[in-house]
Coordinates of C-alpha atoms and ligand atoms in Angstrom, one line a residue:
M1 CA 4.7 14.4 -18.9
T2 CA 5.9 11.6 -21.2
A3 CA 5.2 8.1 -20.2
Q4 CA 8.4 6.1 -19.8
D5 CA 9.1 2.7 -21.0
Y6 CA 11.0 0.1 -18.9
I7 CA 14.5 0.9 -17.9
R8 CA 17.1 -1.6 -19.3
S9 CA 17.3 -4.4 -16.8
Y10 CA 17.6 -8.2 -16.7
Y11 CA 13.9 -8.3 -16.0
A12 CA 12.8 -6.1 -18.9
A13 CA 15.0 -8.1 -21.2
T14 CA 13.4 -11.3 -20.2
A15 CA 9.8 -10.2 -19.8
N16 CA 7.3 -12.8 -21.1
D17 CA 4.4 -10.6 -21.9
Q18 CA 4.7 -7.5 -24.0
T19 CA 1.0 -6.4 -23.9
R20 CA 0.7 -2.6 -24.1
Y21 CA -2.4 -1.4 -22.4
P22 CA -4.1 1.7 -23.7
V23 CA -4.0 5.3 -22.5
L24 CA -7.1 6.5 -20.8
E25 CA -9.1 9.0 -22.9
G26 CA -12.4 10.4 -21.8
T27 CA -14.5 9.4 -18.7
V28 CA -14.9 5.8 -17.5
K29 CA -16.8 4.5 -14.4
A30 CA -16.0 1.6 -12.0
D31 CA -16.7 0.3 -8.6
V32 CA -13.0 0.9 -7.7
C33 CA -10.3 2.9 -9.3
I34 CA -6.7 2.1 -8.4
V35 CA -3.7 4.4 -8.9
G36 CA -0.4 2.6 -9.5
G37 CA 0.4 -0.5 -11.6
G38 CA 3.1 -2.1 -9.3
F39 CA 2.5 -5.2 -7.2
S40 CA 0.3 -3.1 -4.7
G41 CA -2.1 -1.8 -7.3
V42 CA -2.1 -5.0 -9.5
A43 CA -2.6 -7.3 -6.6
A44 CA -5.5 -5.2 -5.3
A45 CA -7.1 -5.1 -8.7
L46 CA -6.9 -8.8 -9.1
T47 CA -8.3 -9.4 -5.5
L48 CA -11.2 -7.1 -6.1
A49 CA -11.9 -8.5 -9.6
E50 CA -12.0 -12.0 -8.2
R51 CA -14.7 -10.7 -5.8
G52 CA -16.8 -9.4 -8.6
R53 CA -15.9 -5.6 -8.4
S54 CA -15.5 -3.6 -11.5
V55 CA -12.0 -2.1 -11.5
V56 CA -10.0 0.5 -13.4
L57 CA -6.2 0.5 -12.9
L58 CA -4.2 3.6 -13.8
E59 CA -0.5 3.4 -14.4
A60 CA 1.6 6.4 -15.3
N61 CA 4.2 4.3 -17.3
R62 CA 4.2 0.6 -17.8
I63 CA 2.9 -2.2 -15.5
G64 CA 5.7 -3.0 -13.1
W65 CA 7.7 0.0 -14.2
G66 CA 8.7 1.0 -10.7
A67 CA 10.2 -1.0 -7.8
S68 CA 7.9 -4.0 -8.6
G69 CA 9.7 -4.7 -11.9
R70 CA 13.2 -3.9 -10.7
N71 CA 13.7 -5.6 -7.3
G72 CA 15.8 -8.4 -6.0
G73 CA 12.9 -10.8 -6.4
Q74 CA 13.4 -12.1 -2.9
M75 CA 10.1 -13.4 -1.5
I76 CA 10.8 -13.0 2.2
G77 CA 8.5 -14.2 5.0
G78 CA 7.0 -11.6 7.2
I79 CA 6.9 -7.9 6.8
S80 CA 9.2 -5.1 7.9
G81 CA 8.5 -3.4 11.2
E82 CA 7.1 -6.5 13.0
E83 CA 8.6 -5.6 16.4
A84 CA 6.9 -2.1 16.1
I85 CA 3.6 -3.8 15.3
K86 CA 3.9 -6.0 18.4
R87 CA 5.0 -3.1 20.5
Q88 CA 2.2 -0.9 19.5
L89 CA -0.7 -3.5 19.3
G90 CA 0.3 -6.1 22.0
S91 CA -1.2 -9.5 21.7
A92 CA -3.4 -8.5 18.7
G93 CA -0.2 -7.3 16.9
A94 CA 1.6 -10.6 17.7
K95 CA -1.4 -12.5 16.2
L96 CA -1.5 -10.2 13.2
V97 CA 2.3 -10.7 12.5
R98 CA 1.8 -14.5 12.7
D99 CA -1.3 -14.4 10.4
M100 CA 0.5 -12.3 7.9
R101 CA 3.8 -14.1 7.9
Y102 CA 3.3 -16.3 4.8
R103 CA 0.0 -14.8 3.4
G104 CA 1.8 -13.0 0.7
H105 CA 3.5 -16.2 -0.4
Q106 CA 0.2 -18.0 -0.4
I107 CA -1.5 -15.4 -2.6
I108 CA 1.4 -15.5 -5.0
E109 CA 1.5 -19.3 -5.2
E110 CA -2.3 -19.5 -5.6
R111 CA -2.1 -17.0 -8.5
V112 CA 1.0 -18.6 -10.1
A113 CA -1.0 -21.9 -10.2
K114 CA -4.4 -20.6 -11.0
Y115 CA -3.3 -18.2 -13.8
N116 CA -0.4 -20.2 -15.0
I117 CA 2.1 -17.3 -14.4
A118 CA 5.6 -18.3 -15.5
C119 CA 7.8 -16.2 -13.1
D120 CA 10.6 -18.7 -12.0
L121 CA 9.2 -19.2 -8.5
A122 CA 11.8 -21.0 -6.5
Y123 CA 12.1 -21.8 -2.8
G124 CA 14.8 -21.2 -0.1
W125 CA 15.8 -17.9 1.4
M126 CA 18.6 -17.1 3.8
E127 CA 19.6 -14.2 6.1
V128 CA 23.4 -14.3 6.7
A129 CA 25.1 -12.7 9.6
A130 CA 27.4 -10.0 8.6
R131 CA 28.8 -9.7 12.1
P132 CA 29.3 -12.5 14.7
K133 CA 27.0 -10.9 17.2
H134 CA 24.1 -10.9 14.6
M135 CA 24.0 -14.6 15.1
D136 CA 22.6 -14.1 18.7
H137 CA 19.6 -12.3 17.3
M138 CA 19.1 -14.9 14.6
R139 CA 19.2 -17.8 17.0
A140 CA 16.6 -16.2 19.2
Y141 CA 14.5 -15.3 16.2
V142 CA 14.5 -18.9 15.0
E143 CA 13.7 -20.1 18.5
G144 CA 10.7 -17.8 18.6
R145 CA 9.6 -19.1 15.2
M146 CA 9.9 -22.7 16.4
K147 CA 7.5 -21.8 19.3
D148 CA 5.1 -20.5 16.7
G149 CA 5.2 -24.0 15.1
D150 CA 7.4 -23.0 12.0
G151 CA 10.2 -25.5 12.9
D152 CA 9.8 -27.5 9.8
Q153 CA 10.7 -24.6 7.5
I154 CA 13.3 -22.7 9.3
E155 CA 16.8 -23.7 10.6
V156 CA 19.9 -22.0 12.0
V157 CA 23.1 -22.5 10.0
E158 CA 26.2 -22.0 12.3
K159 CA 29.5 -20.8 10.8
H160 CA 31.1 -24.2 10.4
R161 CA 28.2 -25.3 8.2
M162 CA 28.4 -22.4 5.9
P163 CA 30.5 -24.1 3.2
E164 CA 27.6 -26.5 2.6
V165 CA 25.3 -23.6 1.9
L166 CA 27.2 -20.7 0.2
G167 CA 30.6 -20.4 -1.5
T168 CA 31.8 -17.4 0.5
E169 CA 33.7 -16.8 3.6
S170 CA 32.1 -13.3 4.2
Y171 CA 29.5 -14.4 6.8
Y172 CA 29.3 -15.8 10.3
G173 CA 26.3 -18.2 9.8
G174 CA 22.7 -17.4 9.4
Y175 CA 19.3 -19.0 9.1
I176 CA 17.4 -20.5 6.1
D177 CA 13.7 -20.2 5.7
R178 CA 12.6 -22.9 3.2
R179 CA 9.1 -21.5 2.9
S180 CA 10.4 -18.3 1.4
G181 CA 12.2 -17.9 -1.9
H182 CA 12.5 -15.9 -5.0
V183 CA 10.7 -14.9 -8.3
H184 CA 11.1 -12.9 -11.5
P185 CA 9.2 -9.9 -10.2
L186 CA 8.3 -8.2 -13.5
N187 CA 6.9 -11.5 -14.9
L188 CA 4.9 -12.0 -11.7
C189 CA 3.5 -8.5 -11.8
R190 CA 2.7 -8.6 -15.5
G191 CA 1.3 -12.0 -15.2
E192 CA -1.1 -10.8 -12.4
A193 CA -2.0 -7.8 -14.5
A194 CA -2.9 -10.1 -17.4
A195 CA -5.0 -12.2 -15.0
A196 CA -6.8 -9.2 -13.8
A197 CA -7.5 -8.1 -17.4
S198 CA -8.8 -11.4 -18.2
L199 CA -11.3 -10.9 -15.4
G200 CA -12.4 -7.5 -16.8
V201 CA -10.1 -5.1 -15.0
E202 CA -9.6 -2.1 -17.3
I203 CA -5.9 -1.3 -17.3
F204 CA -4.5 1.9 -18.7
E205 CA -0.7 2.5 -19.1
G206 CA 0.9 5.8 -19.9
T207 CA -1.9 7.4 -17.7
K208 CA -0.5 9.6 -15.0
V209 CA -3.0 10.6 -12.3
V210 CA -2.8 14.3 -11.6
N211 CA -5.5 14.7 -9.0
L212 CA -8.2 12.8 -7.1
S213 CA -10.8 13.0 -4.4
G214 CA -12.6 10.6 -2.0
G215 CA -15.9 11.4 -0.3
A216 CA -19.4 10.7 -1.5
K217 CA -18.5 10.8 -5.2
P218 CA -14.9 9.8 -5.6
W219 CA -13.1 10.8 -8.8
V220 CA -9.6 10.6 -10.4
Q221 CA -8.3 13.0 -12.9
T222 CA -5.6 11.8 -15.4
E223 CA -3.8 13.9 -18.0
R224 CA -6.3 13.0 -20.7
G225 CA -9.2 11.3 -18.8
R226 CA -11.2 10.9 -15.8
V227 CA -12.6 8.0 -13.7
E228 CA -15.7 8.2 -11.5
A229 CA -15.6 5.4 -8.9
G230 CA -17.3 4.3 -5.8
T231 CA -13.9 3.9 -4.1
V232 CA -10.3 5.1 -4.9
I233 CA -7.1 3.4 -3.8
I234 CA -3.7 5.0 -3.9
G235 CA -2.1 1.6 -4.4
G236 CA 1.6 1.5 -3.6
E237 CA 4.8 3.4 -3.2
I238 CA 3.7 6.6 -5.1
F239 CA 5.6 9.6 -3.8
E240 CA 3.1 12.1 -5.1
K241 CA 0.6 13.2 -2.4
F242 CA -2.3 14.4 -4.6
G243 CA -2.9 17.2 -2.1
Q244 CA -3.6 14.7 0.7
P245 CA -2.1 15.9 4.0
G246 CA -2.5 12.4 5.4
L247 CA 0.3 11.2 3.1
K248 CA 2.9 13.8 4.2
G249 CA 6.2 12.7 5.6
L250 CA 5.4 9.0 5.6
M251 CA 8.0 7.7 3.1
L252 CA 11.6 8.6 2.2
P253 CA 13.0 7.5 -1.1
A254 CA 16.3 5.5 -1.1
G255 CA 18.2 4.2 -4.1
S256 CA 19.1 0.5 -4.3
Y257 CA 21.1 -1.0 -7.3
I258 CA 21.5 -4.5 -8.9
I259 CA 24.0 -6.0 -11.3
A260 CA 23.3 -9.2 -13.3
T261 CA 26.3 -11.1 -14.6
E262 CA 26.4 -13.2 -17.7
P263 CA 25.0 -16.7 -17.2
L264 CA 27.5 -18.7 -15.1
T265 CA 28.6 -22.2 -15.8
G266 CA 27.1 -25.2 -13.8
S267 CA 30.3 -25.4 -11.8
E268 CA 30.5 -21.7 -11.1
T269 CA 26.9 -21.8 -9.9
A270 CA 27.6 -24.7 -7.6
S271 CA 30.6 -22.9 -6.2
V272 CA 28.5 -19.8 -5.2
D273 CA 24.9 -20.8 -4.4
P274 CA 24.5 -24.5 -4.6
Q275 CA 21.1 -24.6 -3.0
N276 CA 19.7 -21.8 -5.2
L277 CA 18.9 -19.6 -2.1
A278 CA 18.0 -16.0 -2.2
V279 CA 20.2 -14.3 0.3
A280 CA 20.3 -11.1 2.2
D281 CA 22.8 -10.0 4.8
S282 CA 21.9 -8.7 8.3
N283 CA 23.3 -5.2 7.9
V284 CA 20.8 -2.3 7.9
V285 CA 22.4 -1.1 4.7
L286 CA 22.4 -4.5 3.3
D287 CA 23.6 -6.6 0.3
Y288 CA 21.3 -9.2 -1.3
F289 CA 21.9 -11.7 -4.1
R290 CA 20.4 -14.7 -5.8
M291 CA 20.7 -16.7 -9.0
S292 CA 18.3 -16.1 -11.9
A293 CA 16.7 -19.0 -13.6
D294 CA 19.3 -18.7 -16.4
R295 CA 22.1 -18.8 -13.8
R296 CA 23.1 -15.2 -13.6
M297 CA 24.3 -13.8 -10.3
L298 CA 21.9 -10.9 -9.4
F299 CA 23.8 -9.0 -6.8
G300 CA 22.2 -5.9 -5.2
G301 CA 22.7 -3.4 -2.5
R302 CA 23.1 0.2 -1.8
C303 CA 25.9 1.9 -3.7
N304 CA 26.5 5.1 -1.8
Y305 CA 25.3 7.0 1.2
T306 CA 24.7 10.3 -0.4
N307 CA 21.4 9.2 -1.8
R308 CA 22.4 10.2 -5.3
D309 CA 22.4 7.6 -8.1
P310 CA 26.0 6.5 -8.8
K311 CA 27.4 7.4 -12.2
D312 CA 28.4 3.8 -12.9
I313 CA 26.5 1.1 -10.9
A314 CA 28.7 -1.7 -12.1
A315 CA 31.8 0.1 -11.0
V316 CA 30.5 0.0 -7.5
M317 CA 28.6 -3.2 -7.3
H318 CA 31.0 -5.5 -9.2
P319 CA 33.9 -5.1 -6.6
R320 CA 31.3 -5.7 -3.9
M321 CA 30.1 -8.9 -5.5
V322 CA 33.8 -10.0 -5.9
Q323 CA 34.5 -9.3 -2.3
V324 CA 31.8 -11.8 -1.3
F325 CA 32.5 -14.2 -4.2
P326 CA 36.1 -13.8 -5.4
Q327 CA 35.5 -16.8 -7.8
L328 CA 33.3 -14.5 -9.9
K329 CA 36.0 -11.9 -10.5
N330 CA 36.0 -12.6 -14.3
A331 CA 32.1 -12.9 -14.6
R332 CA 31.1 -10.2 -17.1
V333 CA 28.2 -7.8 -15.9
E334 CA 25.5 -7.7 -18.6
F335 CA 22.9 -5.6 -16.8
K336 CA 22.9 -2.9 -14.1
W337 CA 20.0 -0.9 -12.9
G338 CA 18.5 0.8 -9.9
G339 CA 15.2 1.6 -8.3
T340 CA 13.7 3.5 -5.4
I341 CA 13.0 1.8 -2.0
A342 CA 10.4 3.6 0.1
I343 CA 11.6 3.8 3.7
V344 CA 9.1 4.3 6.6
V345 CA 10.7 5.4 9.8
N346 CA 9.2 2.6 12.0
R347 CA 9.4 0.3 9.0
V348 CA 5.7 -0.8 9.1
P349 CA 3.8 -0.4 5.9
A350 CA 1.5 2.6 6.0
V351 CA -2.2 1.6 5.4
G352 CA -5.2 3.7 5.9
R353 CA -8.2 5.7 4.8
L354 CA -7.7 9.4 3.9
S355 CA -11.4 10.3 3.6
P356 CA -14.5 8.2 3.0
N357 CA -13.9 5.9 0.0
L358 CA -10.2 6.9 -0.4
Y359 CA -7.6 4.3 0.8
Y360 CA -3.8 4.1 0.6
F361 CA -1.2 1.5 1.3
Q362 CA 2.5 2.0 0.8
G363 CA 6.0 2.0 2.3
Y364 CA 7.5 -1.6 2.6
S365 CA 11.0 -0.5 3.4
G366 CA 12.6 -2.8 0.8
H367 CA 10.5 -5.8 1.8
G368 CA 7.6 -5.5 -0.6
V369 CA 7.2 -8.6 -2.8
N370 CA 5.0 -10.4 -0.3
A371 CA 3.9 -7.5 1.8
T372 CA 2.3 -5.7 -1.2
H373 CA 0.1 -8.7 -1.7
I374 CA -0.8 -8.9 1.9
M375 CA -1.6 -5.1 2.3
A376 CA -3.6 -5.3 -1.1
E377 CA -5.7 -8.1 0.4
I378 CA -6.2 -6.2 3.7
V379 CA -7.4 -3.1 1.9
S380 CA -9.6 -5.2 -0.5
D381 CA -11.1 -6.9 2.6
A382 CA -11.9 -3.5 4.1
I383 CA -13.6 -2.3 0.9
C384 CA -15.6 -5.5 0.8
G385 CA -16.7 -5.0 4.5
T386 CA -14.2 -7.1 6.5
T387 CA -12.1 -4.6 8.5
E388 CA -10.4 -6.4 11.3
Q389 CA -6.9 -6.4 9.9
F390 CA -7.3 -3.1 8.3
D391 CA -8.3 -1.5 11.6
L392 CA -5.2 -2.9 13.2
M393 CA -2.8 -1.7 10.5
S394 CA -4.4 1.7 10.3
R395 CA -4.0 2.1 14.1
I396 CA -0.2 1.9 13.8
K397 CA 1.3 5.3 14.7
H398 CA 3.9 6.5 12.1
I399 CA 6.6 9.0 12.7
R400 CA 6.1 11.6 10.1
L401 CA 9.0 13.7 8.9
P402 CA 7.6 17.2 8.6
L403 CA 10.1 18.6 6.2
S404 CA 10.7 15.4 4.3
D405 CA 9.6 17.0 0.9
V406 CA 12.4 19.5 1.3
F407 CA 15.1 17.8 3.3
G408 CA 14.0 14.1 3.0
N409 CA 16.9 12.9 0.9
Y410 CA 19.5 14.7 3.1
M411 CA 17.9 13.3 6.3
L412 CA 17.9 9.8 4.7
A413 CA 21.5 10.1 3.5
L414 CA 22.5 11.1 7.0
G415 CA 20.5 8.3 8.5
M416 CA 22.0 5.7 6.1
L417 CA 25.5 7.0 6.9
Y418 CA 24.8 6.5 10.6
Y419 CA 23.6 2.9 10.1
R420 CA 26.5 2.2 7.7
M421 CA 28.9 3.3 10.5
R422 CA 27.0 1.1 13.0
D423 CA 27.0 -1.9 10.5
L424 CA 30.8 -1.5 10.2
M425 CA 31.5 -1.2 14.0
Ligands
FAD501 C1 16.3 -2.3 -6.3 C2 15.2 -2.8 -5.4 C3 15.4 -4.1 -4.8 C4 14.4 -4.6 -4.0 N1 14.5 -5.9 -3.6 C5 13.4 -6.4 -3.0 C6 13.4 -7.8 -2.7 O1 14.3 -8.5 -3.1 N2 12.4 -8.3 -1.9 C7 11.3 -7.5 -1.5 O2 10.4 -8.0 -0.9 N3 11.3 -6.2 -1.9 C8 12.3 -5.6 -2.6 N4 12.2 -4.3 -3.0 C9 11.0 -3.5 -2.6 C10 9.8 -3.9 -3.5 O3 10.2 -3.9 -4.8 C11 8.8 -2.7 -3.3 O4 8.4 -2.6 -2.0 C12 7.5 -3.1 -4.1 O5 7.7 -3.4 -5.4 C13 6.6 -1.9 -4.1 O6 5.4 -2.1 -5.0 P1 4.4 -1.0 -5.1 O7 3.4 -1.5 -6.1 O8 3.9 -0.5 -3.9 O9 5.3 0.2 -5.8 P2 5.9 0.4 -7.4 O10 6.2 -0.9 -7.8 O11 7.0 1.4 -7.3 O12 4.7 0.8 -8.2 C14 4.1 2.2 -8.1 C15 3.6 2.5 -9.5 O13 2.9 3.7 -9.5 C16 3.2 4.4 -10.7 N5 2.8 5.8 -10.4 C17 3.5 6.7 -9.8 N6 2.8 7.9 -9.8 C18 1.7 7.7 -10.6 C19 0.7 8.5 -11.0 N7 0.6 9.9 -10.6 N8 -0.3 8.0 -11.6 C20 -0.4 6.7 -12.0 N9 0.7 5.9 -11.7 C21 1.7 6.4 -10.9 C22 4.6 4.1 -10.9 O14 5.0 4.3 -12.3 C23 4.7 2.7 -10.5 O15 4.7 1.7 -11.6 C24 13.2 -3.7 -3.7 C25 13.0 -2.5 -4.2 C26 14.1 -1.9 -5.1 C27 13.9 -0.6 -5.7

C-alpha cells in the first residue's frame, strides 16, 4: 500500500507544522504501541508520555490524515449517546456523563496553553432547531443542565431572538453553549503530536499496521517493521479489524462533506455569524457550519443518502449553504472535501479490552473532537491502573451489525434515508 498525503482541504492548506515523521523500519520496543495518528491515538500518546511511559505511535498516512484533520472543528460539550449511557448504567452513568461533559475541552485547553499550540481555539457553540418541535427538547435539555449547575454557560435562544445571533431565517431558535467552541482540528492534532514527540514519543508516518496481538507479549507488525510493547492500543476510528472478532460490527462508515468559501468581508461575516459561533442543526442528518479564523464560511453536512461520495461536493453543498445564508450566494467556494464519520448504533463510543494488554476505543458518531480526548484519557488511566471510568464505558452493550462488512453501507444508506425522511416530516 502507498501511504497517502493530506487531501486538499482548507486545513491542509493552512497547516502550521509540516514535520514529516519517518517510516518504521526494523524492530523497536516500547511500553505502549498505539495504532492510528488521529486525535484518539495522538491524545493517548501524549497522555501516556506525560505519565512517563515510552510510546510508539504508528500512522498509515500522515498525522491527522483521517477524520481528525478534516472535520468541522466543532468542540461540542458532552459525548454522543449520553441517554444510552444513563439508561444502561443508571446513576453511575449519569455521573459519568456529567464528569465527562467538558473533560475533553479541559484537556484541549490545557495542551493548547502548555505546548503553545496555535489552533484558532474560539468559544461559543449553538445547536439550532430545524423544526419547531425540536425546541421542546432543547428547553428541557437546558433546564436539566441548569439543575447540574451549568447555568452560567448555557442559554436558550427563542425564535424572536435569533436575528441577534445568526443571519438566517432557517431555524426556530436553539441554545448556546458558551463553554464549547471551535478549533482548527489539523493544527490541534499536529500540535499535540509535536508535543508528544518533544516528550520522547516515537512517531512513524507512512507506517501501516498489518497485524497485531495482545496477550503476555504484545506485538504489532507493520509493512516494513515491528513493535514489541507491553501494551497495544487500537486508537481511533480505524475500520480494519486486525483479525479481532471483538471489533466486528461496531462501526459503520458514513461520508460527511465540507466547503470553505473565500474569506468574507467584515460586513458579510457580521451578517451571517456575528458572535463567531460554531453551529449544528438538530436534524439527525445534520448541517453544521462556522467561520474560520480567516473569515471563511466552513459549511458541512451530508451530501447524499446513498452513502457514495458525490461527484462534485460543491455542487451539492453550495446550494445548501445559500439556502441557509442567501447573502452568501456570490461567495466563491475555494475548498471542498469529505471524510468518514464512524457511526455506532447506540451512539456511545466503543471502548474496551480485546485481550490482556490490547485496548481499543473508537466510534464517536460525528462528535469526536472532545470525545477522542476523553476516551484517550480513560484508556490511558486504565493502562496506568485507574479503571473506574474504563470499567463503566466497557460495560456498555453495543448493538453489533453481524453482516456490516458486507452490507454495512447499504444498511447505513437505508438508515440515513429513514432519518432524513423523519427530519423532513
Ligand atoms: C467531515 C467530518 C466532519 C466532522 N465534524 C466534527 C465536528 O465538527 N466536531 C466533532 O466533534 N467531530 C466531528 N467529526 C468527527 C471527528 O472528526 C472524529 O470522530 C475524530 O476525528 C476521530 O478521530 P480518530 O483519531 O478516532 O480517527 P481518525 O482521525 O480517522 O484517525 C485514525 C487514523 O488511523 C490511521 N489508520 C487507519 N488504519 C491504519 C493502520 N492499519 N495502521 C496505521 N494507521 C492506520 C488513519 O490513517 C487515520 O489517520 C467529523 C468527522 C468528519 C469526517
